[in-house]
């Protein structure tokens, strides 16, 4: 085992809370280990309330990456701080390219961390989208260009109560974890005791977990070496395609990420091929932020529907009240997201009541008004005979907007009235 990585000069000199000392965040730890095995997964979006160890977990991830540098992107950073800059004067005078590295250069093969990423400016989001898709950082100034590799593990955290994340950037995150702040008394005490021990003597606390950290690092290194030898079978493609189809995701990015995550999971377990349980372990991490609102989740039980990222409600909760007519399977269904990441411009069903049915505070999207029958027309004619033209206008103005054949009516004194 190459333990020199643990003391690499690129590592943070200040003691960092050990990854193996994290408590009560099993799902988050799994997602972070997967991107440590295969950084091409696209990073992890961590959503949750304050005080749920989001930042601590991201910093701990950097300690178990081969290069391991943790780079924080402040919300108020400039574009040049992120991408780097070119010294144009030196280029013009001496013909040499003088590049001042930015945060992306420092984060190469490490972690680029963005706290409250949903509040990041659009200009920086656009730059991140380009780098995440290409793996290359390009800088152009006045016709002079420079580029360098930027293989980064993007880790973003956000509190959904403080705003939404742009759908384009949301989809770039390979994995999504919603951190639950609910914990029992025993777990709360364990977390607090560990944190107090680390704050009192960071060096001694890190040393206490040194052996566990070394074993984890060895496991990740072996998994990385094993990754390329694991092939995708036809069954793997069928399993993944079916799950993504059922989730009604856009495009095939979810398929690609799920296959890679399943392979990373198999590599972590020391297997030479992907098993169904590997796909089961990563499916929700991939689909939670991509699943359509009305998609059926095959892993959450028969008839379960997605109610937001990583949340499900039973078919009974998602249906209308008893006796209410349901739309046929041939009718188009709504494909809009729910929850904090609702995509703008999503289709809204026009023939059904809102989610949850009547009696849940939702109104029908449209009301169908039928054309009056003969008995109703007779009543209108009788009423019109005793009305003045002004009364008639007011009365007919309140009638439904559906077209009704014009029927001549003879009013008092032989006056001819026309009623819609």
C-alpha positions as CSV (number, residue, x, y, z in Angstrom):
1,X,0.0,0.0,0.0
2,X,1.3,3.4,-0.9
3,X,1.0,5.3,2.3
4,X,3.0,8.3,1.0
5,X,-0.3,9.7,-0.4
6,X,-1.4,10.3,3.1
7,X,1.4,12.7,3.6
8,X,1.5,14.2,0.1
9,X,2.6,17.9,0.0
10,X,-0.6,18.6,-1.9
11,X,-2.6,17.5,1.1
12,X,-3.9,20.1,3.6
13,X,-1.4,20.7,6.4
14,X,-4.2,21.5,8.8
15,X,-5.8,18.3,10.2
16,X,-9.0,17.4,8.5
17,X,-11.8,15.5,10.0
18,X,-11.3,11.9,8.9
19,X,-13.7,10.4,6.4
20,X,-14.0,7.2,8.4
21,X,-15.1,9.2,11.5
22,X,-18.2,10.5,9.8
23,X,-21.3,9.2,11.6
24,X,-24.9,8.6,10.5
25,X,-24.3,9.5,6.8
26,X,-24.0,6.1,5.1
27,X,-25.6,7.2,1.8
28,X,-23.5,10.3,1.5
29,X,-20.3,8.4,2.3
30,X,-21.2,5.8,-0.4
31,X,-21.8,8.6,-3.0
32,X,-18.4,10.2,-2.2
33,X,-16.6,6.9,-2.3
34,X,-18.1,6.2,-5.8
35,X,-16.7,9.5,-7.2
36,X,-13.4,8.8,-5.5
37,X,-13.2,5.6,-7.5
38,X,-14.5,7.1,-10.8
39,X,-14.2,10.9,-10.9
40,X,-16.0,10.9,-14.3
41,X,-19.3,10.3,-12.5
42,X,-19.7,14.1,-12.4
43,X,-19.6,14.9,-8.8
44,X,-22.1,14.9,-6.0
45,X,-24.9,17.4,-5.1
46,X,-25.6,17.3,-1.3
47,X,-28.8,18.9,-0.3
48,X,-29.8,19.4,3.3
49,X,-30.3,21.8,6.2
50,X,-27.5,23.5,8.0
51,X,-25.4,21.6,10.5
52,X,-25.7,18.2,8.7
53,X,-21.9,17.8,8.0
54,X,-22.1,18.6,4.3
55,X,-18.9,20.7,4.2
56,X,-17.1,18.4,6.6
57,X,-17.9,15.4,4.3
58,X,-16.6,17.2,1.2
59,X,-13.4,18.2,2.9
60,X,-12.9,14.6,4.1
61,X,-13.3,13.3,0.6
62,X,-10.3,15.3,-0.6
63,X,-8.1,13.3,1.9
64,X,-8.9,10.0,0.2
65,X,-8.3,11.1,-3.4
66,X,-5.0,10.3,-5.0
67,X,-4.1,14.0,-5.4
68,X,-6.4,15.1,-2.7
69,X,-6.4,18.9,-2.9
70,X,-9.6,20.6,-1.7
71,X,-10.4,23.9,-3.4
72,X,-13.2,26.1,-2.3
73,X,-15.0,28.3,-4.8
74,X,-16.4,31.4,-3.1
75,X,-19.7,32.7,-4.3
76,X,-18.2,36.1,-4.9
77,X,-15.3,34.8,-7.0
78,X,-14.5,36.5,-10.3
79,X,-14.3,34.6,-13.6
80,X,-10.5,35.2,-13.6
81,X,-10.2,33.7,-10.1
82,X,-11.9,30.6,-11.3
83,X,-10.3,30.1,-14.7
84,X,-7.0,31.9,-14.3
85,X,-5.6,34.8,-16.3
86,X,-3.1,35.6,-19.0
87,X,-0.4,38.3,-18.8
88,X,-1.0,40.0,-22.1
89,X,1.9,42.5,-21.6
90,X,4.4,39.7,-21.3
91,X,3.0,38.0,-24.3
92,X,3.2,41.1,-26.5
93,X,6.6,42.1,-25.4
94,X,8.4,38.7,-25.3
95,X,6.1,36.4,-27.2
96,X,5.7,34.1,-24.2
97,X,2.5,32.9,-22.7
98,X,2.3,33.8,-19.0
99,X,-0.6,32.0,-17.4
100,X,-1.6,32.7,-13.8
101,X,-3.4,29.5,-12.6
102,X,-6.9,29.8,-11.2
103,X,-9.0,27.7,-8.9
104,X,-9.7,25.2,-11.7
105,X,-6.0,24.5,-12.1
106,X,-5.5,23.9,-8.4
107,X,-8.5,21.6,-8.3
108,X,-7.3,19.4,-11.1
109,X,-7.6,15.7,-10.0
110,X,-9.0,17.0,-6.7
111,X,-12.2,18.5,-5.3
112,X,-13.8,21.8,-6.3
113,X,-16.2,22.6,-3.6
114,X,-19.1,25.1,-3.9
115,X,-21.1,25.8,-0.8
116,X,-24.6,27.1,-1.5
117,X,-24.1,26.4,-5.2
118,X,-27.7,27.4,-5.9
119,X,-26.6,31.0,-5.2
120,X,-23.7,31.0,-7.6
121,X,-23.8,33.6,-10.3
122,X,-24.9,32.6,-13.8
123,X,-21.5,33.5,-15.4
124,X,-19.6,31.1,-13.1
125,X,-22.3,28.4,-13.6
126,X,-21.8,28.7,-17.3
127,X,-18.0,28.3,-16.9
128,X,-18.5,25.2,-14.7
129,X,-20.9,23.7,-17.2
130,X,-18.3,24.0,-19.9
131,X,-15.4,22.6,-17.8
132,X,-17.5,19.7,-16.4
133,X,-18.6,18.6,-19.9
134,X,-15.1,18.8,-21.5
135,X,-12.7,18.3,-18.7
136,X,-10.6,21.2,-20.1
137,X,-10.3,24.8,-18.9
138,X,-9.9,27.3,-21.8
139,X,-8.9,30.9,-21.3
140,X,-9.0,33.4,-24.2
141,X,-8.0,37.1,-24.0
142,X,-7.7,39.4,-27.0
143,X,-7.0,36.6,-29.5
144,X,-4.6,34.8,-27.2
145,X,-5.7,31.5,-25.8
146,X,-4.4,28.9,-23.3
147,X,-5.9,25.7,-22.1
148,X,-5.2,23.0,-19.5
149,X,-6.8,19.8,-18.2
150,X,-9.3,20.2,-15.4
151,X,-10.5,16.8,-14.2
152,X,-12.3,17.9,-11.1
153,X,-14.7,16.2,-8.7
154,X,-17.4,18.9,-8.3
155,X,-19.1,18.8,-4.9
156,X,-21.9,21.2,-4.3
157,X,-24.1,21.8,-1.3
158,X,-27.3,23.6,-1.0
159,X,-30.2,24.3,1.3
160,X,-33.4,24.1,-0.9
161,X,-35.1,26.7,1.3
162,X,-32.6,29.3,-0.1
163,X,-33.4,28.9,-3.8
164,X,-33.3,26.5,-6.7
165,X,-30.4,25.2,-8.8
166,X,-30.4,25.8,-12.6
167,X,-31.6,22.6,-14.3
168,X,-28.6,22.5,-16.6
169,X,-26.2,22.4,-13.7
170,X,-28.4,20.1,-11.7
171,X,-28.2,17.5,-14.4
172,X,-24.4,17.8,-14.5
173,X,-24.2,16.3,-11.0
174,X,-23.8,12.6,-11.4
175,X,-25.1,11.7,-8.0
176,X,-27.5,13.4,-5.6
177,X,-27.9,12.9,-1.8
178,X,-30.5,14.4,0.4
179,X,-29.0,14.6,3.9
180,X,-31.6,13.8,6.6
181,X,-31.2,15.8,9.8
182,X,-33.4,13.4,11.7
183,X,-31.4,11.3,14.2
184,X,-32.0,9.5,17.5
185,X,-30.5,10.5,20.8
186,X,-27.7,8.0,20.7
187,X,-26.5,9.1,17.2
188,X,-26.6,12.8,18.2
189,X,-24.5,12.1,21.3
190,X,-21.9,10.1,19.2
191,X,-21.6,12.9,16.6
192,X,-21.2,15.6,19.3
193,X,-18.6,13.5,21.2
194,X,-16.5,12.9,18.1
195,X,-16.7,16.5,17.1
196,X,-15.6,17.8,20.5
197,X,-12.8,15.3,20.6
198,X,-11.6,16.5,17.2
199,X,-11.8,20.2,18.2
200,X,-9.9,19.6,21.4
201,X,-7.0,17.7,19.9
202,X,-7.2,17.3,16.0
203,X,-3.9,15.5,15.7
204,X,-4.7,12.8,18.3
205,X,-8.2,12.3,16.8
206,X,-6.9,11.9,13.3
207,X,-4.3,9.4,14.6
208,X,-7.0,7.4,16.2
209,X,-8.6,6.8,12.8
210,X,-5.3,6.5,10.8
211,X,-5.6,2.7,10.4
212,X,-9.2,2.9,9.2
213,X,-8.2,5.7,6.8
214,X,-5.3,3.6,5.4
215,X,-7.6,0.6,4.8
216,X,-10.1,2.8,3.0
217,X,-7.5,4.4,0.9
218,X,-6.1,1.0,-0.1
219,X,-9.6,-0.2,-1.0
220,X,-10.2,2.9,-3.2
221,X,-6.8,2.5,-5.0
222,X,-7.5,-1.2,-5.7
223,X,-11.0,-0.3,-6.9
224,X,-9.6,2.2,-9.3
225,X,-7.1,-0.3,-10.7
226,X,-9.9,-2.9,-11.1
227,X,-12.4,-0.4,-12.8
228,X,-11.1,-0.7,-16.4
229,X,-11.3,-4.5,-16.3
230,X,-15.1,-4.6,-15.5
231,X,-17.1,-4.8,-18.7
232,X,-20.8,-3.9,-19.2
233,X,-22.9,-6.9,-20.2
234,X,-26.1,-6.8,-22.2
235,X,-28.0,-7.5,-19.0
236,X,-26.4,-4.5,-17.3
237,X,-27.6,-2.3,-20.2
238,X,-31.1,-3.7,-20.1
239,X,-31.4,-3.3,-16.3
240,X,-30.2,0.3,-16.4
241,X,-32.2,1.3,-19.5
242,X,-35.4,-0.1,-18.0
243,X,-34.9,1.9,-14.7
244,X,-34.1,5.1,-16.6
245,X,-37.1,4.6,-18.9
246,X,-39.4,4.0,-15.9
247,X,-38.1,7.2,-14.3
248,X,-38.8,9.1,-17.6
249,X,-35.5,11.0,-17.5
250,X,-34.4,13.3,-20.2
251,X,-31.6,12.1,-22.5
252,X,-29.2,9.3,-21.7
253,X,-26.9,11.0,-19.2
254,X,-28.6,9.1,-16.4
255,X,-27.9,5.8,-18.2
256,X,-24.3,6.6,-18.6
257,X,-23.9,7.7,-15.0
258,X,-25.8,4.7,-13.6
259,X,-23.6,2.2,-15.6
260,X,-20.4,3.9,-14.4
261,X,-21.6,4.1,-10.8
262,X,-22.6,0.4,-10.9
263,X,-19.2,-0.4,-12.2
264,X,-17.6,1.6,-9.4
265,X,-19.8,-0.1,-6.9
266,X,-18.7,-3.5,-8.2
267,X,-15.1,-2.4,-8.0
268,X,-15.5,-1.3,-4.4
269,X,-16.8,-4.7,-3.5
270,X,-13.9,-6.4,-5.2
271,X,-16.0,-8.0,-8.0
272,X,-15.0,-8.6,-11.6
273,X,-18.5,-8.0,-13.0
274,X,-21.5,-5.9,-12.3
275,X,-24.3,-7.6,-10.3
276,X,-28.0,-6.5,-10.0
277,X,-27.3,-5.5,-6.4
278,X,-24.7,-3.0,-7.6
279,X,-27.3,-1.3,-9.8
280,X,-29.8,-1.4,-6.9
281,X,-27.2,0.3,-4.6
282,X,-26.6,3.3,-7.0
283,X,-29.9,3.7,-8.8
284,X,-31.6,6.2,-6.5
285,X,-28.4,8.3,-6.2
286,X,-28.5,8.7,-10.0
287,X,-32.3,9.1,-10.5
288,X,-33.4,11.1,-7.5
289,X,-32.8,14.5,-9.1
290,X,-33.8,13.4,-12.6
291,X,-37.0,11.4,-12.1
292,X,-40.2,12.9,-13.5
293,X,-43.0,13.7,-11.1
294,X,-45.4,11.1,-12.4
295,X,-42.8,8.4,-13.0
296,X,-43.2,5.0,-11.3
297,X,-40.3,3.9,-9.2
298,X,-39.9,0.2,-9.6
299,X,-37.6,0.0,-6.5
300,X,-40.0,1.8,-4.1
301,X,-42.8,-0.8,-4.3
302,X,-45.6,-1.4,-6.7
303,X,-47.4,1.7,-7.8
304,X,-45.2,4.1,-5.9
305,X,-44.7,7.5,-7.5
306,X,-42.0,10.0,-7.1
307,X,-43.0,13.0,-4.9
308,X,-39.7,14.9,-5.3
309,X,-36.0,14.1,-5.2
310,X,-35.6,10.9,-3.3
311,X,-39.1,10.9,-1.9
312,X,-42.1,8.7,-2.7
313,X,-45.7,8.5,-2.0
314,X,-48.0,5.5,-2.4
315,X,-50.3,5.1,-5.3
316,X,-53.2,5.8,-3.1
317,X,-51.8,9.2,-2.1
318,X,-51.1,10.1,-5.7
319,X,-54.5,9.2,-7.0
320,X,-57.7,11.1,-7.0
321,X,-60.6,10.6,-4.6
322,X,-62.6,7.4,-4.9
323,X,-65.1,7.4,-7.8
324,X,-63.3,10.1,-9.7
325,X,-62.5,9.3,-13.3
326,X,-58.9,8.8,-14.1
327,X,-57.2,9.7,-17.3
328,X,-56.7,6.8,-19.7
329,X,-53.2,5.5,-20.4
330,X,-53.4,6.9,-23.9
331,X,-53.6,10.4,-22.7
332,X,-50.4,12.5,-22.3
333,X,-49.2,12.6,-18.7
334,X,-47.5,15.5,-16.9
335,X,-43.7,15.5,-17.2
336,X,-43.0,18.3,-14.7
337,X,-40.6,18.1,-11.8
338,X,-41.8,18.7,-8.2
339,X,-39.9,20.0,-5.3
340,X,-37.1,22.5,-5.1
341,X,-35.8,21.7,-8.6
342,X,-38.9,22.2,-10.7
343,X,-37.9,22.8,-14.3
344,X,-39.4,25.9,-15.9
345,X,-41.7,25.5,-18.8
346,X,-42.8,22.0,-17.7
347,X,-46.1,20.7,-19.1
348,X,-49.1,20.9,-16.9
349,X,-52.0,18.4,-17.2
350,X,-55.1,20.1,-18.5
351,X,-57.6,17.2,-18.0
352,X,-57.0,16.2,-14.4
353,X,-57.1,17.7,-10.9
354,X,-53.8,18.5,-9.2
355,X,-51.6,15.9,-7.5
356,X,-53.5,14.4,-4.6
357,X,-57.0,14.8,-6.1
358,X,-60.0,16.7,-4.9
359,X,-60.2,17.7,-1.3
360,X,-56.5,18.5,-1.1
361,X,-56.6,22.2,-1.9
362,X,-56.2,21.7,-5.7
363,X,-58.6,23.0,-8.3
364,X,-59.2,21.4,-11.7
365,X,-57.1,22.8,-14.5
366,X,-60.1,23.4,-16.7
367,X,-63.9,23.2,-16.3
368,X,-66.0,21.7,-19.1
369,X,-69.3,23.5,-19.8
370,X,-72.0,21.7,-21.7
371,X,-74.3,23.3,-24.2
372,X,-77.8,24.0,-22.7
373,X,-80.5,21.5,-23.5
374,X,-84.0,22.3,-24.8
375,X,-85.5,22.6,-21.4
376,X,-82.9,25.2,-20.4
377,X,-83.5,27.1,-23.6
378,X,-87.3,27.2,-22.9
379,X,-86.6,28.6,-19.4
380,X,-84.3,31.3,-20.9
381,X,-87.0,32.2,-23.5
382,X,-89.6,32.6,-20.8
383,X,-87.3,34.7,-18.7
384,X,-86.3,36.9,-21.7
385,X,-90.0,37.7,-22.4
386,X,-90.3,39.6,-19.1
387,X,-86.9,41.4,-19.2
388,X,-85.9,44.7,-20.5
389,X,-83.0,44.8,-23.0
390,X,-80.7,46.1,-20.3
391,X,-81.6,43.2,-17.9
392,X,-81.3,40.8,-20.8
393,X,-77.7,42.0,-21.6
394,X,-76.7,41.7,-18.0
395,X,-78.2,38.2,-17.7
396,X,-76.8,36.8,-20.9
397,X,-73.4,38.3,-20.0
398,X,-73.2,35.9,-17.1
399,X,-74.0,32.9,-19.2
400,X,-71.3,30.3,-20.2
401,X,-69.0,31.2,-23.0
402,X,-70.0,28.2,-25.1
403,X,-71.7,29.1,-28.4
404,X,-75.5,28.7,-28.4
405,X,-77.8,28.9,-31.4
406,X,-79.4,32.3,-31.7
407,X,-83.2,32.0,-31.0
408,X,-85.5,34.9,-31.9
409,X,-87.8,35.8,-28.9
410,X,-90.7,38.1,-29.1
411,X,-90.8,40.4,-26.1
412,X,-93.5,42.7,-24.8
413,X,-95.1,44.9,-27.4
414,X,-93.9,42.7,-30.2
415,X,-90.2,43.7,-29.5
416,X,-87.8,41.3,-31.1
417,X,-85.1,40.0,-28.8
418,X,-82.2,37.9,-29.7
419,X,-80.6,35.7,-27.1
420,X,-77.4,33.7,-27.4
